[in-house]
Short mmCIF file of C-alpha atoms in Angstrom, two decimals:
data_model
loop_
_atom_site.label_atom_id
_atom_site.label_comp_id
_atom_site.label_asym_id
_atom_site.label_seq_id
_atom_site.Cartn_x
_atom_site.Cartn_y
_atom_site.Cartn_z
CA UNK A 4 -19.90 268.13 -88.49
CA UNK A 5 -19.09 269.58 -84.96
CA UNK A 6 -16.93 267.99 -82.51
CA UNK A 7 -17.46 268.20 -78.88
CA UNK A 8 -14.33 268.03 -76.28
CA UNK A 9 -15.28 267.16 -73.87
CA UNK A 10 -13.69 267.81 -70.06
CA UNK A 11 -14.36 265.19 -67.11
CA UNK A 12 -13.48 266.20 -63.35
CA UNK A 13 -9.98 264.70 -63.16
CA UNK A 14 -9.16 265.27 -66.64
CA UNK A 15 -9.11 269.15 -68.49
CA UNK A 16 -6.51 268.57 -71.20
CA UNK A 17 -6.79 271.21 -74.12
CA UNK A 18 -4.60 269.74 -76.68
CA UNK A 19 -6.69 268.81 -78.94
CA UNK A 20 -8.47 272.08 -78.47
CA UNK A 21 -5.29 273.57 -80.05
CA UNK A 22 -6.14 271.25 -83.20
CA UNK A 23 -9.61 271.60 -83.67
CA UNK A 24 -9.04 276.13 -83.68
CA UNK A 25 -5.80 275.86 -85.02
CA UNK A 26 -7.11 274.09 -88.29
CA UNK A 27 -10.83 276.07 -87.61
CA UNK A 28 -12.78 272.88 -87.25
CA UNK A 29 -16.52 273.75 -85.84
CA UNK A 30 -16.14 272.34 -82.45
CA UNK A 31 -16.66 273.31 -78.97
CA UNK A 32 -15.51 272.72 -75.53
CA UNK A 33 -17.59 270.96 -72.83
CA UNK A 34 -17.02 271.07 -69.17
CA UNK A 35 -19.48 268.07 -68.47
CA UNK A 36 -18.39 268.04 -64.26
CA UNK A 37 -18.90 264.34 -64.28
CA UNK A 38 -16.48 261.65 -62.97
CA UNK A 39 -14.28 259.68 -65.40
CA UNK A 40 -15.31 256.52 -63.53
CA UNK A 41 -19.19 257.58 -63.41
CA UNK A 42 -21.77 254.86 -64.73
CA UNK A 43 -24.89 256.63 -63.88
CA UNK A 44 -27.75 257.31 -65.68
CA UNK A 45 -28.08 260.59 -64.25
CA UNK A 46 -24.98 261.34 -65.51
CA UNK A 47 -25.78 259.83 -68.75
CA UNK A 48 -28.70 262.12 -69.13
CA UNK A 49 -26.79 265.34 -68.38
CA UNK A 50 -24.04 264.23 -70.74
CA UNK A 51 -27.08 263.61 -73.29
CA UNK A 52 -28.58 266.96 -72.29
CA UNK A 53 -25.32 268.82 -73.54
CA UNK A 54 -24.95 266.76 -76.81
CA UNK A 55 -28.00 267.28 -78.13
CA UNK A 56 -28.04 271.77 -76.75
CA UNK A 57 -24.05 271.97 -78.28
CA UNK A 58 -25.25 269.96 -81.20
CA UNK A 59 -22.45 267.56 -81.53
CA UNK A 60 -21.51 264.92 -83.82
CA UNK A 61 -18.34 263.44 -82.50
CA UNK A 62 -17.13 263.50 -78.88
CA UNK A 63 -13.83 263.28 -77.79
CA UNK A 64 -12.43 262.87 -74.33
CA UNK A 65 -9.26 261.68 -73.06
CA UNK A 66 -9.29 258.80 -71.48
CA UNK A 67 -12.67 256.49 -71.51
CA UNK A 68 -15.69 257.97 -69.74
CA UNK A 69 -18.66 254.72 -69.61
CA UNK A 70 -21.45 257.67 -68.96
CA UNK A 71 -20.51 259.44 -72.10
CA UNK A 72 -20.24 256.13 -73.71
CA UNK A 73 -23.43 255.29 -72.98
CA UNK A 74 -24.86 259.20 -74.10
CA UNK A 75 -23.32 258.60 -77.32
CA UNK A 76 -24.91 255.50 -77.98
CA UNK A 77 -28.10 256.74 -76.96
CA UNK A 78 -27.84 259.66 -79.98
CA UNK A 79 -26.09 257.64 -82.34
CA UNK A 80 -23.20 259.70 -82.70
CA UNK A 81 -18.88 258.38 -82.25
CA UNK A 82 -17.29 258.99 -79.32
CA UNK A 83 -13.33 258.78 -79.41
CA UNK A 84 -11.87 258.10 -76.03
CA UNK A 85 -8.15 258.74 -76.08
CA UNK A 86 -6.71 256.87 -73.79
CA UNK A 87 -3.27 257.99 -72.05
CA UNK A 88 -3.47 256.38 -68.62
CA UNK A 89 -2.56 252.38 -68.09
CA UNK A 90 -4.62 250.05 -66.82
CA UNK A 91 -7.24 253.11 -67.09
CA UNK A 92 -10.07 251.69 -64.29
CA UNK A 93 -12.79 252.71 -66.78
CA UNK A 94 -12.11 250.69 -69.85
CA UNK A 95 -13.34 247.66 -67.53
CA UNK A 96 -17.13 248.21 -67.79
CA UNK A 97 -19.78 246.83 -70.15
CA UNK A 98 -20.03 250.17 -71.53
CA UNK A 99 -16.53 249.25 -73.40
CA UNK A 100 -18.52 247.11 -75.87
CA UNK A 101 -21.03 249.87 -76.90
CA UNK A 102 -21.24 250.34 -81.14
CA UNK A 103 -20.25 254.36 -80.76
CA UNK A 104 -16.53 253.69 -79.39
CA UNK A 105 -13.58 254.31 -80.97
CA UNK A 106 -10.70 253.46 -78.53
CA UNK A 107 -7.29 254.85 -79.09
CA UNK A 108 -4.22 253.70 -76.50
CA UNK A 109 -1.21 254.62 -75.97
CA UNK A 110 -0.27 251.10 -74.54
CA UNK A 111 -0.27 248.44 -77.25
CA UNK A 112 -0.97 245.59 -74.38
CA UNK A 113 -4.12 247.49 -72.87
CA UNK A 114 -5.29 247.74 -76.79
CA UNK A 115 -5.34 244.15 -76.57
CA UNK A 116 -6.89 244.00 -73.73
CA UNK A 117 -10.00 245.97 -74.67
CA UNK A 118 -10.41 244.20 -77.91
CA UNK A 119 -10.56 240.80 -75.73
CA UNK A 120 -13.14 242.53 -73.15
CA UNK A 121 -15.22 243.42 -76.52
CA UNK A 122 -14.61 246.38 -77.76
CA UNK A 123 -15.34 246.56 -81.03
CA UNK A 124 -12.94 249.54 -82.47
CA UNK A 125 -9.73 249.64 -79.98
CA UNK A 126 -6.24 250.96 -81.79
CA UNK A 127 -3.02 251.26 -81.03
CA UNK A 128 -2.29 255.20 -81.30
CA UNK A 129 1.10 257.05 -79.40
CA UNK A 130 0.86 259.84 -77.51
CA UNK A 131 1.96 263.51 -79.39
CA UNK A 132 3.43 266.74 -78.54
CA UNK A 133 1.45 270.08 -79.08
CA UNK A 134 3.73 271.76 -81.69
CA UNK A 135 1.42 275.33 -81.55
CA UNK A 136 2.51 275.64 -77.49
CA UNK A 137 5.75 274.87 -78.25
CA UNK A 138 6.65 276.84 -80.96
CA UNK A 139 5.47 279.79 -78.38
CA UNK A 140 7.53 279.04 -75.78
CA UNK A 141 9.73 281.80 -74.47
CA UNK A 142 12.71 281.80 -72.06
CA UNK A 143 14.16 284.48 -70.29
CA UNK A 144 17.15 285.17 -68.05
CA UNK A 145 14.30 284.62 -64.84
CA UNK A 146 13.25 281.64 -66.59
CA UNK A 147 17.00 280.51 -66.52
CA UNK A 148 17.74 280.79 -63.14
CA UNK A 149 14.71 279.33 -61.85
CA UNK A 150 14.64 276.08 -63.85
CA UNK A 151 18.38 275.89 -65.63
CA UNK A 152 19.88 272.32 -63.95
CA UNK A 153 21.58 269.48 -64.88
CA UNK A 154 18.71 266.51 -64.46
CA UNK A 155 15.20 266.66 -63.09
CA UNK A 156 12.63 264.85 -62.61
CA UNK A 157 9.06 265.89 -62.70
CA UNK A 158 6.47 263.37 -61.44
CA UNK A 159 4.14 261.82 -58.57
CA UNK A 160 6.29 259.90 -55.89
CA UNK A 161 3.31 257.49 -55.14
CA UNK A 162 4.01 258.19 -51.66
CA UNK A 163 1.12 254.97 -49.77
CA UNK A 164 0.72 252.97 -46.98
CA UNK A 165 -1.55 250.57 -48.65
CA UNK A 166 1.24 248.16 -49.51
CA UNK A 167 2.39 248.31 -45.87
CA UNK A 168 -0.85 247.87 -44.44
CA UNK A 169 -1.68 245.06 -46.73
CA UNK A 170 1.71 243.46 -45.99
CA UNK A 171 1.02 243.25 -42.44
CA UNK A 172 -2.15 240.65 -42.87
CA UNK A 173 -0.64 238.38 -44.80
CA UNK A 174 1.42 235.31 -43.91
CA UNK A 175 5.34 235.30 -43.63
CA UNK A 176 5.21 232.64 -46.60
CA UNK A 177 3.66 235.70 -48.80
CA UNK A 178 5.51 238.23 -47.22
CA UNK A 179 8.63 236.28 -48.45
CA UNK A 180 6.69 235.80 -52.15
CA UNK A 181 5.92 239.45 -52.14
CA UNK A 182 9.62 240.49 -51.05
CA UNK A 183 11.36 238.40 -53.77
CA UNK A 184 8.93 239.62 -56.56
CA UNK A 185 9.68 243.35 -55.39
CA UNK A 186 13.59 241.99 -55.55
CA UNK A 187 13.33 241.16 -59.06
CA UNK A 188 11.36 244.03 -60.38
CA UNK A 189 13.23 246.86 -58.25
CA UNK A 190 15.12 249.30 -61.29
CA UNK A 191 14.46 246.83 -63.78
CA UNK A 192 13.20 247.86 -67.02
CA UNK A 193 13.67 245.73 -69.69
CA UNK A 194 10.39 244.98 -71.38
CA UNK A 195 9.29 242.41 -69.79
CA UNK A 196 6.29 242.15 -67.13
CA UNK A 197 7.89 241.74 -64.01
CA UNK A 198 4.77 242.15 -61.78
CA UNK A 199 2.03 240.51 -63.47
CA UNK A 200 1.73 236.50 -63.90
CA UNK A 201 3.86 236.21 -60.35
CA UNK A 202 1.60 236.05 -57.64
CA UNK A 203 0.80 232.31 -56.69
CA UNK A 204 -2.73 231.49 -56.15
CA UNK A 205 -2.51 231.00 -52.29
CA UNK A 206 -0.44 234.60 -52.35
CA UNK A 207 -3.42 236.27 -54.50
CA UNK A 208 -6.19 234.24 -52.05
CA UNK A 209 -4.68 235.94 -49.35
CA UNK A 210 -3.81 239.35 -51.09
CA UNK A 211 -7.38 239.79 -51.79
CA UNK A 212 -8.76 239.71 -48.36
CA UNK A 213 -5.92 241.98 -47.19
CA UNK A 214 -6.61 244.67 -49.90
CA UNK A 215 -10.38 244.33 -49.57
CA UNK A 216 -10.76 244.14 -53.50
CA UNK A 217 -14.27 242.79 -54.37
CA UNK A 218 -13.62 240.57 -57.48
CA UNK A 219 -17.04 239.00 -59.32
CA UNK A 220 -16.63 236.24 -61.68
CA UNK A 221 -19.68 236.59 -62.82
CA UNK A 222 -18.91 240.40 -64.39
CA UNK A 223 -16.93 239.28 -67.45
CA UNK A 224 -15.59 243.15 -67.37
CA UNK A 225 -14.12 243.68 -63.87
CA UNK A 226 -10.31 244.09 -63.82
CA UNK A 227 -8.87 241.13 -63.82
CA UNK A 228 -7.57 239.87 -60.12
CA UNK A 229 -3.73 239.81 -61.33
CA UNK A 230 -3.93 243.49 -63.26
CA UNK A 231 -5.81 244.55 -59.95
CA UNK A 232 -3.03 243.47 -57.25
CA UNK A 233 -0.15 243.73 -59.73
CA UNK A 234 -1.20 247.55 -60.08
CA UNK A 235 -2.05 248.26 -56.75
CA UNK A 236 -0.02 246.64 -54.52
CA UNK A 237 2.91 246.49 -56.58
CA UNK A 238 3.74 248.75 -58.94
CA UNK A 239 2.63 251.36 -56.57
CA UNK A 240 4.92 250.24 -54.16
CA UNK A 241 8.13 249.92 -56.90
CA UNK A 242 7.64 253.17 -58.10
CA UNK A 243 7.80 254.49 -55.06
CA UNK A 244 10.89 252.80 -54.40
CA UNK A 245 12.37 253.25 -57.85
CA UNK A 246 11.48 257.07 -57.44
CA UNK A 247 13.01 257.92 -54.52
CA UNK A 248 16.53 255.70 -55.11
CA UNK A 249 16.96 257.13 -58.19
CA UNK A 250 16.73 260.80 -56.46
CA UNK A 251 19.14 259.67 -53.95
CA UNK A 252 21.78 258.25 -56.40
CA UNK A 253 21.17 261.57 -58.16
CA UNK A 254 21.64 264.12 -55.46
CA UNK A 255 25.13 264.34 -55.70
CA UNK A 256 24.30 265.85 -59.44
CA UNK A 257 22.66 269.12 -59.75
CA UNK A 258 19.39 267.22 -59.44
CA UNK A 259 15.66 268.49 -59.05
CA UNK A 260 12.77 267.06 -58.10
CA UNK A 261 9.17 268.72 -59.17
CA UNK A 262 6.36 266.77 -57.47
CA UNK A 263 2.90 267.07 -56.67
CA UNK A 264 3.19 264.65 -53.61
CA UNK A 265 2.30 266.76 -51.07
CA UNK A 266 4.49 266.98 -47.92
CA UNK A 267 7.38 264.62 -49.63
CA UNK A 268 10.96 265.19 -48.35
CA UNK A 269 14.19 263.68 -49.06
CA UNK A 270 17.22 264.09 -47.12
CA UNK A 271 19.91 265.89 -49.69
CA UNK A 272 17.49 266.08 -52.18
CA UNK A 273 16.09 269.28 -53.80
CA UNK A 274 12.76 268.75 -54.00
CA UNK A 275 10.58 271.62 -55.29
CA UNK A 276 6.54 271.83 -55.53
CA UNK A 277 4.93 270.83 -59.06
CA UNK A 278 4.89 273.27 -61.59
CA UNK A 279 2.10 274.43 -63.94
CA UNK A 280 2.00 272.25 -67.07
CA UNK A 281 0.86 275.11 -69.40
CA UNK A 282 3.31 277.65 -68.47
CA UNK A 283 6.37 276.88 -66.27
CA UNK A 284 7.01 272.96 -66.69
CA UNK A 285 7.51 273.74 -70.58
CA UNK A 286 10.41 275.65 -68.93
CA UNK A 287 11.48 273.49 -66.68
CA UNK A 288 11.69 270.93 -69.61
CA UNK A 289 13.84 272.87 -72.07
CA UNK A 290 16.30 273.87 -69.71
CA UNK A 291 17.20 270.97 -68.12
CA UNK A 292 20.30 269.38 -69.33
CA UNK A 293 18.68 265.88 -68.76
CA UNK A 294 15.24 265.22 -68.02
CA UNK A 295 13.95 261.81 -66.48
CA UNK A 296 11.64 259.28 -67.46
CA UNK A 297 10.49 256.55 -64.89
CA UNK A 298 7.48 254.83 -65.97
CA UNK A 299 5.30 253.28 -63.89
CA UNK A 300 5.57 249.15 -64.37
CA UNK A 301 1.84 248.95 -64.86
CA UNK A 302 2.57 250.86 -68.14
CA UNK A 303 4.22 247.62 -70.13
CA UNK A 304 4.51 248.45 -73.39
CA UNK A 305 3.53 252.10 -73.92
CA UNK A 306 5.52 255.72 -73.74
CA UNK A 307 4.08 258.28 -71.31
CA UNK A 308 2.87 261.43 -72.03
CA UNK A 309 6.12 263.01 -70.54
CA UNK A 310 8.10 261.90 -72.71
CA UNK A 311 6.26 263.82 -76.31
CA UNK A 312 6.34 266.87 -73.47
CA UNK A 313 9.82 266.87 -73.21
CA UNK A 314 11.14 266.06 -76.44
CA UNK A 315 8.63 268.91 -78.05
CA UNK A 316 10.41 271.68 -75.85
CA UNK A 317 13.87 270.44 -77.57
CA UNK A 318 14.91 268.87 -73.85
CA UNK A 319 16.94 265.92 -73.43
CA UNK A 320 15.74 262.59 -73.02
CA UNK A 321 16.33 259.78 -70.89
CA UNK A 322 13.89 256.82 -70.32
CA UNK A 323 13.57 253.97 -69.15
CA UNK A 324 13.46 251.41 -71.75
CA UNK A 325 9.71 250.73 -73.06
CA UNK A 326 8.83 247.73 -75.64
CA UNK A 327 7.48 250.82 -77.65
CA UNK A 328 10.18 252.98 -77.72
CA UNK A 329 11.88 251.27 -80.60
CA UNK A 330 8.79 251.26 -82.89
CA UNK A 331 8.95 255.43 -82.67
CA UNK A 332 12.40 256.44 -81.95
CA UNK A 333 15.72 255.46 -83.03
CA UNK A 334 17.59 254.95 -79.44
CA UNK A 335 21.33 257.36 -79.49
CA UNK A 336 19.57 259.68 -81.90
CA UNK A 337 17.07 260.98 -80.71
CA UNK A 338 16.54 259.14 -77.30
CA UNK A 339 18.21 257.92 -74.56
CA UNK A 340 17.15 254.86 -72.19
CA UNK A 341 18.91 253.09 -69.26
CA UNK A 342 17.15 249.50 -68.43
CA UNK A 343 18.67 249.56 -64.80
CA UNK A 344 19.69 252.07 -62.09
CA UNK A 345 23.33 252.16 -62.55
CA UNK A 346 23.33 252.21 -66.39
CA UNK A 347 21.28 255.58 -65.89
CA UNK A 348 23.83 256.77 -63.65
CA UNK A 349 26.34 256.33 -66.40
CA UNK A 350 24.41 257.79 -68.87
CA UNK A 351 23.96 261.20 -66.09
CA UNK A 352 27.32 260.91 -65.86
CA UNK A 353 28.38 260.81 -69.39
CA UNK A 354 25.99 262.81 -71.22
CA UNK A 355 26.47 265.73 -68.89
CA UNK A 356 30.00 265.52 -70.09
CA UNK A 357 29.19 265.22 -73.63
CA UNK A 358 27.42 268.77 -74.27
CA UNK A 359 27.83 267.74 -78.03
CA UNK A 360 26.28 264.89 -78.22
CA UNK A 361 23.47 265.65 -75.87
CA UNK A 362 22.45 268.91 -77.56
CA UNK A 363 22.44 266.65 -81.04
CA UNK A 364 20.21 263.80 -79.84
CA UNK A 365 17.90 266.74 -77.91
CA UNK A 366 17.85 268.43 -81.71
CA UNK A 367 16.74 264.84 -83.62
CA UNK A 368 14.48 263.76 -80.95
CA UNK A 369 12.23 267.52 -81.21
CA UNK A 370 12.07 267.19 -84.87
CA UNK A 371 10.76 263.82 -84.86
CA UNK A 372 8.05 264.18 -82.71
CA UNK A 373 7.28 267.56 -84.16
CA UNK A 374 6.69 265.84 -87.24
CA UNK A 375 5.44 262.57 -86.66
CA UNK A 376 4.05 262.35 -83.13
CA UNK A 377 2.22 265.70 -82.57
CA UNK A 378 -2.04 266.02 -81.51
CA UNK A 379 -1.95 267.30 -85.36
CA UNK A 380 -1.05 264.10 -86.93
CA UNK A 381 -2.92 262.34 -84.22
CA UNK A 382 -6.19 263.49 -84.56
CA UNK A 383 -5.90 263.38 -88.34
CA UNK A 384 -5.27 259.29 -87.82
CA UNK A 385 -8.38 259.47 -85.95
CA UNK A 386 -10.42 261.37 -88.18
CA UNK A 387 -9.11 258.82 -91.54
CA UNK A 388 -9.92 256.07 -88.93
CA UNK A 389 -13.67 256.51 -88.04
CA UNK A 390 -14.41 257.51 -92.15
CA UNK A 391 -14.00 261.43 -91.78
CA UNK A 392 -10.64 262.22 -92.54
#
């Protein structure tokens, strides 16, 4: 048996790479330079092409790919998609009901939801931590000074004038639907959907032609009008919001922000370029007193990959509240979470006071993903799940 990893445009994640040497499994790494969205037979073919010349039994890709979905079923061979993204744009395509898949999410909901567009193997598997980095990582006294602080947060700031532009066309009857939606949702996390299901239908009518978004009732696959707006329009838009209050609030702390957003300033806010995830934001991770979660609402159930990064360097955690959360970690031991804006102020405020207890709950929440949540015990789920483990 030899497994093929396989490594899509947008996505070249090695964790499971780690795995596969790690415990010498024959397997080898792919660079297929093909989009994760791509449906093309001529994509297809190549993907087919480098099956069949690697000679590969399994494939494995984070995140669904439909071309590699449909090379797999064209050899007869499994192909595990991992999927860590929510709504990921590619599970909604026929290709999702193809005999080879094996879907694993991180998001409980979106499990559903692929099981209901017809997939016919779609589990619910967390996210993991990749113990053999970790156990490498060294810090130094440069290390210290670059990265030692008391909270960060690392992340896109979903800087986009879409929902402005959108906002503009519509009618002041939706502008005031939109605004009170935004009202409720704005720093509210506690599990419950607060953007999808809220849109009336003269408010999604209109949101439609503003956004341009071609919806055909006829494809029984195509994201579903409500996921589409809800995810586009506004969760972009909150996070944004959410993002950038919650750096403001935080700025009188000894607060960083890491992001990729290119050209993204805050007045009184330290805001640094992103930082290598390999090398430096391991770092950046372990010595910061507190480290941030802020999850995008899109994501309703499921924990993002940021969090298994942090708590497998030993830093600090503090979330917002997930349905999910509960079902891996015990919250006060080896999490924290804040379900509004001003209870994660107070926690800033008190756990940077409370060396003791931060340093203990920083302790519990490594060892527990170390043991039960790493790529490790992952893959080995997904290798009892498809027959081979």
């Amino acid at each position: 048996m030899k497994i093929g990893i396989l490594y899509l445009n947008e996505i070249k994640y090695d964790e499971l790479v780690w795995v596969i040497v790690k415990k010498g499994i024959d397997g080898e790494v792919i660079d297929t330079e093909i989009s994760i969205n791509s449906t093309s037979n001529q994509d297809t073919e190549k993907v087919v092409g480098l099956l069949k010349e690697n000679g590969i039994d399994i494939a494995i890709s984070m995140d669904f790919c439909p071309a590699i979905s449909d090379a797999c079923e064209k050899l007869g061979i499994k192909y595990v998609a991992w999927v860590y993204d929510a709504p990921q744009q590619a599970l909604y395509n026929k290709q999702i009901t193809n005999s080879c898949n094996h879907i694993f999410s991180f998001d409980r909901d979106q499990t559903g939801e692929a099981l209901e567009l017809g997939a016919l193997d779609a589990r619910h598997l967390p996210l993991g931590t990749n113990v053999y980095r970790n156990t490498s990582l060294v810090v130094d006294k440069e290390d210290e000074k670059r990265f030692a602080c008391d909270v960060s947060f690392i992340g896109n700031m979903y800087v986009d004038d879409f929902y402005d532009k959108v906002y503009a066309q519509v009618s002041n009857n939706i502008q005031k639907e939109l605004d009170d939606i935004m009202a409720d949702a704005m720093g509210v996390w506690d599990g419950k959907s607060r953007i999808y299901g809220r849109l009336s239908p003269e408010a999604t009518s209109e949101l439609i032609e503003a956004s341009g978004y071609r919806f055909y009732e006829s494809n029984p696959f195509a994201m579903p009008v409500d996921r589409y707006l809800g995810t586009r329009i506004l969760a972009i838009r909150l996070t944004e919001l959410e993002r950038k209050e919650i750096a403001r609030r935080l700025s009188k702390y000894d607060f960083r922000l890491y992001t990729n957003t290119e050209n993204f300033a805050l007045e009184g806010v330290d805001v640094r370029p992103a930082l290598s995830y390999d090398e430096s934001l391991p770092k950046a991770y372990h010595l910061s007193k507190i480290n941030l979660n802020i999850t995008l609402h899109s994501i309703t159930s499921g924990i993002p990959l940021r969090v298994f990064d942090i708590m497998g360097v030993g830093g600090f955690m503090l979330s917002n509240y997930q349905p999910e959360i509960e079902e891996l970690f015990k919250i006060g031991r080896d999490i924290e979470v804040y379900r509004n804006i001003d209870e994660l102020e107070d926690k800033v405020r008190y756990y940077l006071s409370h060396e003791e207890a931060r340093s203990r709950i920083a302790i519990n929440g490594y060892h527990t993903v170390s043991e039960k949540y790493s790529y490790d015990a992952g893959f080995e789920k997904i290798m009892r799940h498809i027959g081979l483990g």
